[in-house]
mmCIF file of C-alpha atoms and ligand atoms in Angstrom:
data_model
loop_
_atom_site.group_PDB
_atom_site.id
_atom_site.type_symbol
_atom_site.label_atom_id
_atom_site.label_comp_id
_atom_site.label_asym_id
_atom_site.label_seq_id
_atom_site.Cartn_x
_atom_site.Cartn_y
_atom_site.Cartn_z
ATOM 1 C CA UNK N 1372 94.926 115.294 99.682
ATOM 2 C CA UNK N 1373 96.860 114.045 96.755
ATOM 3 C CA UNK N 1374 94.313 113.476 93.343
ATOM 4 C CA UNK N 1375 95.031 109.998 91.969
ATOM 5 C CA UNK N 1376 96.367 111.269 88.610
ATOM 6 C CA UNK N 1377 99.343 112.957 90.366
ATOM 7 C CA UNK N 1378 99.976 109.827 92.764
ATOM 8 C CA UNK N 1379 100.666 107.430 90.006
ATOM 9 C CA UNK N 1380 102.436 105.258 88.922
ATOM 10 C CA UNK N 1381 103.494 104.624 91.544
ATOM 11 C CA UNK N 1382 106.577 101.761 92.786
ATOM 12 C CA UNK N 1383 105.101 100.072 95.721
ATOM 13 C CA UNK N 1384 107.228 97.541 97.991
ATOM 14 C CA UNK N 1385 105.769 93.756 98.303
ATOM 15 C CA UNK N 1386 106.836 90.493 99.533
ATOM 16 C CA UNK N 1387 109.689 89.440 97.333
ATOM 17 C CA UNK N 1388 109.766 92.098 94.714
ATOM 18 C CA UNK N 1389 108.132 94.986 93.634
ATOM 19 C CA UNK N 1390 105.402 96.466 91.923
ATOM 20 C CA UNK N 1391 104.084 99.223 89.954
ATOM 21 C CA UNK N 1392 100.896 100.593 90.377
ATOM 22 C CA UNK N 1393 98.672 102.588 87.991
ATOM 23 C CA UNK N 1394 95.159 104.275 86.770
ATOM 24 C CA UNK N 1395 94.218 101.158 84.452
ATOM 25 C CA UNK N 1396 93.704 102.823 80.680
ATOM 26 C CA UNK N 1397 91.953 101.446 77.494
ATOM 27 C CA UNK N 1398 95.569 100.378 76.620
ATOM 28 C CA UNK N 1399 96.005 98.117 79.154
ATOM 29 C CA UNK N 1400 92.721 95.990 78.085
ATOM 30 C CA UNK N 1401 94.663 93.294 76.203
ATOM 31 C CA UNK N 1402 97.108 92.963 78.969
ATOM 32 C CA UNK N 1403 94.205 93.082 81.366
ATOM 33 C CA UNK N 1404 92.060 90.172 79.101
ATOM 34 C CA UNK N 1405 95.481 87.662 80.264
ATOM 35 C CA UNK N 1406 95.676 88.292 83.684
ATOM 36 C CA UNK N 1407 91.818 87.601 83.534
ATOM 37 C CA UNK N 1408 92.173 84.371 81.551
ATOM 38 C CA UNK N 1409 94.498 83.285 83.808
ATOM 39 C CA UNK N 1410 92.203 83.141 87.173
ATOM 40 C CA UNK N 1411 90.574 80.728 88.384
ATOM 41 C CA UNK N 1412 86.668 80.969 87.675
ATOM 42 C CA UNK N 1413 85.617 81.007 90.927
ATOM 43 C CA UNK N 1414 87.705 84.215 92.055
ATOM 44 C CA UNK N 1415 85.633 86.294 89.736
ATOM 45 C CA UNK N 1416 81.856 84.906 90.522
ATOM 46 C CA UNK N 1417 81.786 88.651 93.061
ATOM 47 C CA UNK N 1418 82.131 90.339 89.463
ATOM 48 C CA UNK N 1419 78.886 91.852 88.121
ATOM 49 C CA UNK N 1420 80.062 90.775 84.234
ATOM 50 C CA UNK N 1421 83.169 88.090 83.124
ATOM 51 C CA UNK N 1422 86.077 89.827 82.939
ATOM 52 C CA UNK N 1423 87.717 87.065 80.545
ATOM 53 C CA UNK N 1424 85.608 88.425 77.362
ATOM 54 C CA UNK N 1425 86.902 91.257 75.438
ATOM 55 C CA UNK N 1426 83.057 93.072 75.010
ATOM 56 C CA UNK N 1427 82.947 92.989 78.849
ATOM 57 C CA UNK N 1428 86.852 94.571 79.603
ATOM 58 C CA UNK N 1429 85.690 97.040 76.746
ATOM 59 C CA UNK N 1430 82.528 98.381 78.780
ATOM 60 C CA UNK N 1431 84.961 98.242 81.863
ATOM 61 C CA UNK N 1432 87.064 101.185 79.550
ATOM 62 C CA UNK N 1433 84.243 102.597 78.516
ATOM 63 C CA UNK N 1434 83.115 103.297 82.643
ATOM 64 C CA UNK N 1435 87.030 104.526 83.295
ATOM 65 C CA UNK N 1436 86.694 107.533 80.491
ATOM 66 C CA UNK N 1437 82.883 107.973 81.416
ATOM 67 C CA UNK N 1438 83.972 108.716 84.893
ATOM 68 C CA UNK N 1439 81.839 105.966 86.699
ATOM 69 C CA UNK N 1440 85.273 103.713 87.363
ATOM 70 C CA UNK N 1441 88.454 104.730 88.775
ATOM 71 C CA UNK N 1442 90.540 101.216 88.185
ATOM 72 C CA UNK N 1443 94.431 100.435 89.360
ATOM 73 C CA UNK N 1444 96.552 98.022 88.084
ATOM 74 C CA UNK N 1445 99.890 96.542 89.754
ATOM 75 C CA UNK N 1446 102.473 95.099 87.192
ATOM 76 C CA UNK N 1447 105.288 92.962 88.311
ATOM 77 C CA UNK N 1448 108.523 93.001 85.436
ATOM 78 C CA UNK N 1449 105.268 94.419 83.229
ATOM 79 C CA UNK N 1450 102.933 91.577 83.582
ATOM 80 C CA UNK N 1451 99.718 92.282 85.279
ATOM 81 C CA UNK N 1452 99.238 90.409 88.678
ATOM 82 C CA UNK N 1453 96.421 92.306 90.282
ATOM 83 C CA UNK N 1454 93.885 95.210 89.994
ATOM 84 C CA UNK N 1455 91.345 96.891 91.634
ATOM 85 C CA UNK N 1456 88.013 99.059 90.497
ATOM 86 C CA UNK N 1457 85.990 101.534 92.612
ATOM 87 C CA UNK N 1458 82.907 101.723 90.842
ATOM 88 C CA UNK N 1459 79.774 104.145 91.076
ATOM 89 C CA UNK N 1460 76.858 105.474 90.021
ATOM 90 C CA UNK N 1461 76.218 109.430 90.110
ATOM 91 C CA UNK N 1462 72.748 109.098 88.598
ATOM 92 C CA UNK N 1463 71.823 106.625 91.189
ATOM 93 C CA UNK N 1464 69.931 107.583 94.213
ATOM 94 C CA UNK N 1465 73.447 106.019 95.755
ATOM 95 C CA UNK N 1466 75.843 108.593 94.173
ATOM 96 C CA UNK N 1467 77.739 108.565 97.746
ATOM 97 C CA UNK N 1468 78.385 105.070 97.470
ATOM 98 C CA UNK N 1469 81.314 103.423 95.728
ATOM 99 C CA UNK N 1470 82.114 99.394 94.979
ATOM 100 C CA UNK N 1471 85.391 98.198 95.701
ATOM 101 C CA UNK N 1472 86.158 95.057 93.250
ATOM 102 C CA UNK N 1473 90.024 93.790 94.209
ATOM 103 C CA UNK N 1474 91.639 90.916 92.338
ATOM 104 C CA UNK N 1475 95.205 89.779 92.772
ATOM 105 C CA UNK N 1476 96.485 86.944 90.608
ATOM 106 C CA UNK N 1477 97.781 83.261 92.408
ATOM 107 C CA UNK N 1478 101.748 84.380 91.626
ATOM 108 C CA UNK N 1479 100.713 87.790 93.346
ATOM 109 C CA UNK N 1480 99.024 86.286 96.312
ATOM 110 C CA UNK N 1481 100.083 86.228 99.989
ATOM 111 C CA UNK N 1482 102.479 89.173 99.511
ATOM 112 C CA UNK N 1483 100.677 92.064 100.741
ATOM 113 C CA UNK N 1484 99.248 93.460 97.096
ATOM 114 C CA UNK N 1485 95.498 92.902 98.254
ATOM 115 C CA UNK N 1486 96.118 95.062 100.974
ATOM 116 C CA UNK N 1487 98.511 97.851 98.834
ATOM 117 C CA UNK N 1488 95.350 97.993 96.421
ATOM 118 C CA UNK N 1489 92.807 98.190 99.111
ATOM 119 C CA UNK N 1490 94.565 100.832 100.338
ATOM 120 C CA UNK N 1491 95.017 102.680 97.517
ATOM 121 C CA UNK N 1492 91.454 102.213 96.363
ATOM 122 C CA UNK N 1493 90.763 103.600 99.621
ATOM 123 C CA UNK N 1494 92.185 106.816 98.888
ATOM 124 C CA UNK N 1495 90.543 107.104 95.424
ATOM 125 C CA UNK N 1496 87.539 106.936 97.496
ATOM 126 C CA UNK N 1497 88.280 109.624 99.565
ATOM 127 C CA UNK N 1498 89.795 111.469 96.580
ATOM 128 C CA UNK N 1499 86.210 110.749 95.175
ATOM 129 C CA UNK N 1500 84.511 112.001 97.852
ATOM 130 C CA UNK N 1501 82.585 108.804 98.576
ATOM 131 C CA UNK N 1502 80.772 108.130 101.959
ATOM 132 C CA UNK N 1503 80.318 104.532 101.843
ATOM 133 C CA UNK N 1504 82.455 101.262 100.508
ATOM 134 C CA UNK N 1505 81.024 98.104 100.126
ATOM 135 C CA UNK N 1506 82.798 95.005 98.712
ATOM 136 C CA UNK N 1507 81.164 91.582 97.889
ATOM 137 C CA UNK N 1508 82.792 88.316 97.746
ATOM 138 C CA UNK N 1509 81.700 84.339 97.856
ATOM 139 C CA UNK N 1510 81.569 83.659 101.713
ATOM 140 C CA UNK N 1511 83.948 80.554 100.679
ATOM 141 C CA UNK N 1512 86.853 83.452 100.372
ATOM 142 C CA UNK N 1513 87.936 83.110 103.533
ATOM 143 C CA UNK N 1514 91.150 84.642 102.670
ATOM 144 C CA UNK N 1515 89.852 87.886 101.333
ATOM 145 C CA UNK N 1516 87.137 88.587 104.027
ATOM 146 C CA UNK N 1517 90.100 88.619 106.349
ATOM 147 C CA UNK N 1518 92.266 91.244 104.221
ATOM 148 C CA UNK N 1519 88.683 93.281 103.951
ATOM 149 C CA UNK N 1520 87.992 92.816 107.598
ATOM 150 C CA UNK N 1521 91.788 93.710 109.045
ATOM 151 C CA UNK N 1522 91.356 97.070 106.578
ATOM 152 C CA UNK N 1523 87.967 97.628 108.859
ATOM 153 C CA UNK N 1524 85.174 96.526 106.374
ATOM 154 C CA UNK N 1525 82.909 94.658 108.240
ATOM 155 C CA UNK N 1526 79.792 92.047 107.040
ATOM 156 C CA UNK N 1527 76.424 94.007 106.094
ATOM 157 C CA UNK N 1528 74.653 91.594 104.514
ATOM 158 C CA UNK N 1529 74.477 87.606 102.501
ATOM 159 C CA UNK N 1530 73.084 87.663 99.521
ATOM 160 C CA UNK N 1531 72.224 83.817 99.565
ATOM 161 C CA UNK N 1532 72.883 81.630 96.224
ATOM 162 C CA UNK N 1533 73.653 85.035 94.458
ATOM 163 C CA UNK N 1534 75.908 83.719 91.429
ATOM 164 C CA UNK N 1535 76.008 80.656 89.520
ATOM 165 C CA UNK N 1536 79.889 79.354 88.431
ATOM 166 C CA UNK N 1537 79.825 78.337 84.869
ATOM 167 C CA UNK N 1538 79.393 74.473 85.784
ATOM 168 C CA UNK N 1539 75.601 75.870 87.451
ATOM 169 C CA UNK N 1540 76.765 75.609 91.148
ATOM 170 C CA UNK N 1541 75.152 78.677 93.127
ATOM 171 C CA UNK N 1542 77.243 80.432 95.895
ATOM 172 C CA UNK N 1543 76.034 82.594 98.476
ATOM 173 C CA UNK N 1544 77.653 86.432 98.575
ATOM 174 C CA UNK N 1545 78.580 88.598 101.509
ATOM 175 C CA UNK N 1546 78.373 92.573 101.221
ATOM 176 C CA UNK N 1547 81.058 94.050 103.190
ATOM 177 C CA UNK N 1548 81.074 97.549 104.214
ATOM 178 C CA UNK N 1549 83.172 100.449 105.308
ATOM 179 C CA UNK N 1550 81.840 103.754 106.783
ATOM 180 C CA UNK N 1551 84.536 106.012 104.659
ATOM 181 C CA UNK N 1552 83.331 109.388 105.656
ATOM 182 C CA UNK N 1553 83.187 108.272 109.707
ATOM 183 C CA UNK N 1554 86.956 107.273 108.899
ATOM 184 C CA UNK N 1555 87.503 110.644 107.150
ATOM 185 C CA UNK N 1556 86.147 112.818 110.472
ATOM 186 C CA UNK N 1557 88.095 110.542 112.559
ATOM 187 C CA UNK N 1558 91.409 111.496 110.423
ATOM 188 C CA UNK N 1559 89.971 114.964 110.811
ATOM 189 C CA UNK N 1560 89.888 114.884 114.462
ATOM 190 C CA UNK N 1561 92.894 113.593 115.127
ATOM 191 C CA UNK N 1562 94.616 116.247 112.460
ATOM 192 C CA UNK N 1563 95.925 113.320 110.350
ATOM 193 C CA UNK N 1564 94.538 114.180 106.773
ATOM 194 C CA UNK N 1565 98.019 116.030 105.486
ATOM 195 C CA UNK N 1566 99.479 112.106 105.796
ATOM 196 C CA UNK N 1567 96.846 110.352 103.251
HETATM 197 C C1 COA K 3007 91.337 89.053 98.247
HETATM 198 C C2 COA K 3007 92.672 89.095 97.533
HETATM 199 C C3 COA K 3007 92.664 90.284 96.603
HETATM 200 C C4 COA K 3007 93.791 89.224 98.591
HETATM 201 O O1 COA K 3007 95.007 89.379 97.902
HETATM 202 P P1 COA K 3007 96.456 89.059 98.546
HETATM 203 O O2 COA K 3007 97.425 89.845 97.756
HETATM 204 O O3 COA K 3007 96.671 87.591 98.620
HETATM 205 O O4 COA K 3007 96.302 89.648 100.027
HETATM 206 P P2 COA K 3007 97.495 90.096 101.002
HETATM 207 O O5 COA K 3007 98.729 89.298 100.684
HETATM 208 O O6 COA K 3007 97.585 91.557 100.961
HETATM 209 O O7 COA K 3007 96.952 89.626 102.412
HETATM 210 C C5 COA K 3007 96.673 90.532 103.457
HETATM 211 C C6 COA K 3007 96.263 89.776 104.700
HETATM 212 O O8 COA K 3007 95.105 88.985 104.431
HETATM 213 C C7 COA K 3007 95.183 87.729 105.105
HETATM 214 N N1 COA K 3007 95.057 86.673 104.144
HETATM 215 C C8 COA K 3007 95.382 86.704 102.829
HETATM 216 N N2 COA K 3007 95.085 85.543 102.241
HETATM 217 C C9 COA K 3007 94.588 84.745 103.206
HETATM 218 C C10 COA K 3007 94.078 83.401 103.238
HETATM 219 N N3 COA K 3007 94.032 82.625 102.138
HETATM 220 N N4 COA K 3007 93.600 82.914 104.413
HETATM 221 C C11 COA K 3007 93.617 83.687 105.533
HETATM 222 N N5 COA K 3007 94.090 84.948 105.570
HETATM 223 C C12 COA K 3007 94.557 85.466 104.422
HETATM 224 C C13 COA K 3007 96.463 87.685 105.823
HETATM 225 O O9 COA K 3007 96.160 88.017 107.161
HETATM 226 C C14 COA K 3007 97.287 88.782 105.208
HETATM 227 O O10 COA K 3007 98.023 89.398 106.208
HETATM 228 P P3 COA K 3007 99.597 89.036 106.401
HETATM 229 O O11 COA K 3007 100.259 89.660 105.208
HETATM 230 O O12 COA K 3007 99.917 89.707 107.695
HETATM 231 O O13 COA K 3007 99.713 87.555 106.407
HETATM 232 C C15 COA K 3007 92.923 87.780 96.730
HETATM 233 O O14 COA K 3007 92.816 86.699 97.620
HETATM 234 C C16 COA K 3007 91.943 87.564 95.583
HETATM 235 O O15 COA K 3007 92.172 88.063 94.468
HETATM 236 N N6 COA K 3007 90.849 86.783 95.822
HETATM 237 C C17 COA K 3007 89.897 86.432 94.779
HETATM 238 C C18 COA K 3007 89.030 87.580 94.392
HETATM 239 C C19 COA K 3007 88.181 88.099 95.507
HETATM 240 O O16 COA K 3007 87.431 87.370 96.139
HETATM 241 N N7 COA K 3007 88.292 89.412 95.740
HETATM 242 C C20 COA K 3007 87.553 90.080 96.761
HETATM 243 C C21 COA K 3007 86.311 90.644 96.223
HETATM 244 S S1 COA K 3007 86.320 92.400 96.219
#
């Protein structure tokens, strides 16, 4: 299987242009703290910490070198338009489980990138040697439960009024899930793991 470091960048086809995708670096922070600013609040209440303060993007580069973050970042004519973290915890008595974070900016939308990154975060999984996925997301985002579910993550649990939008309005979180090493023996047994 191909380690992430020697699959990218890579140039990856999407509707209406292209993109290229990379292993995010502490250089790309500034660019990163933009793309952030330029959300909408409520796509990032399924973050743990708000990705539009410096301190915060700083910890984030702090968990790439430290190992505990493996984060890609797609860049259309150089400007960030989406990104993706898998994120985990080898101290943790859940060192075989990984968190898949996604985020694809409104120009970037409804052109396939959610699904490039989930794929590719998908293979730094594997890469990673992680059993388990999950993903969580406001059950109001209908449109990314339905890229999650059509990459076969499926609903584990709802968190209910987990996160509070900066105006105090609470919002209930689903925990999606994705067996990765049942996917991995399947590959296996059908003798498809030379094509990942
Ligand atoms: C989830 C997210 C990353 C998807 O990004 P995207 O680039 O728009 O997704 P894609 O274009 O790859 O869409 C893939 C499929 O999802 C479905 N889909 C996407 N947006 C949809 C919407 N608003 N409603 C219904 N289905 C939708 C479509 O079936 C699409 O398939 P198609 O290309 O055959 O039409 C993006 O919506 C996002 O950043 N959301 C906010 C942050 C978030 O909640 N992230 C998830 C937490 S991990």
């Amino acid at each position: 299987m191909t380690a992430p470091a020697n699959r990218y960048p890579r140039t990856v086809q999407i509707a209406d242009g292209e993109v290229s995708v990379s292993l995010m670096t502490r250089a790309d922070e500034a660019d990163l703290l933009a793309f952030a600013q330029g959300l909408p609040v409520h796509d990032l209440l399924f973050l743990r910490r708000d990705i539009t303060h410096p301190k915060v993007l700083s910890a984030w580069s702090d968990g790439i070198e430290g190992g505990s973050i493996t984060s890609l970042i797609a860049r259309e004519a150089g400007a960030i338009i989406g990104c993706s973290a898998v994120v985990r915890d080898e101290l943790s008595f859940s060192p075989h489980v990984g968190e898949l974070r996604v985020l694809v900016s409104p120009r970037g939308r409804d052109r396939g990138l959610g699904r490039v990154l989930i794929q590719e975060s998908f293979l730094v999984a594997l890469t990673l040697g992680l059993e388990k996925l999950i993903a969580q997301m406001t059950v109001d985002q209908k449109g990314a439960i339905t890229v999650f579910e059509e990459m076969g993550f499926s609903a584990e649990a709802l968190l209910k009024e987990h996160v509070r939008d900066p105006s105090g309005g609470k919002h209930d979180l689903v925990v999606l899930s994705h067996d990765v090493a049942r996917f991995q023996a399947q590959m296996e047994a059908y003798g498809l793991t030379e094509l990942i």
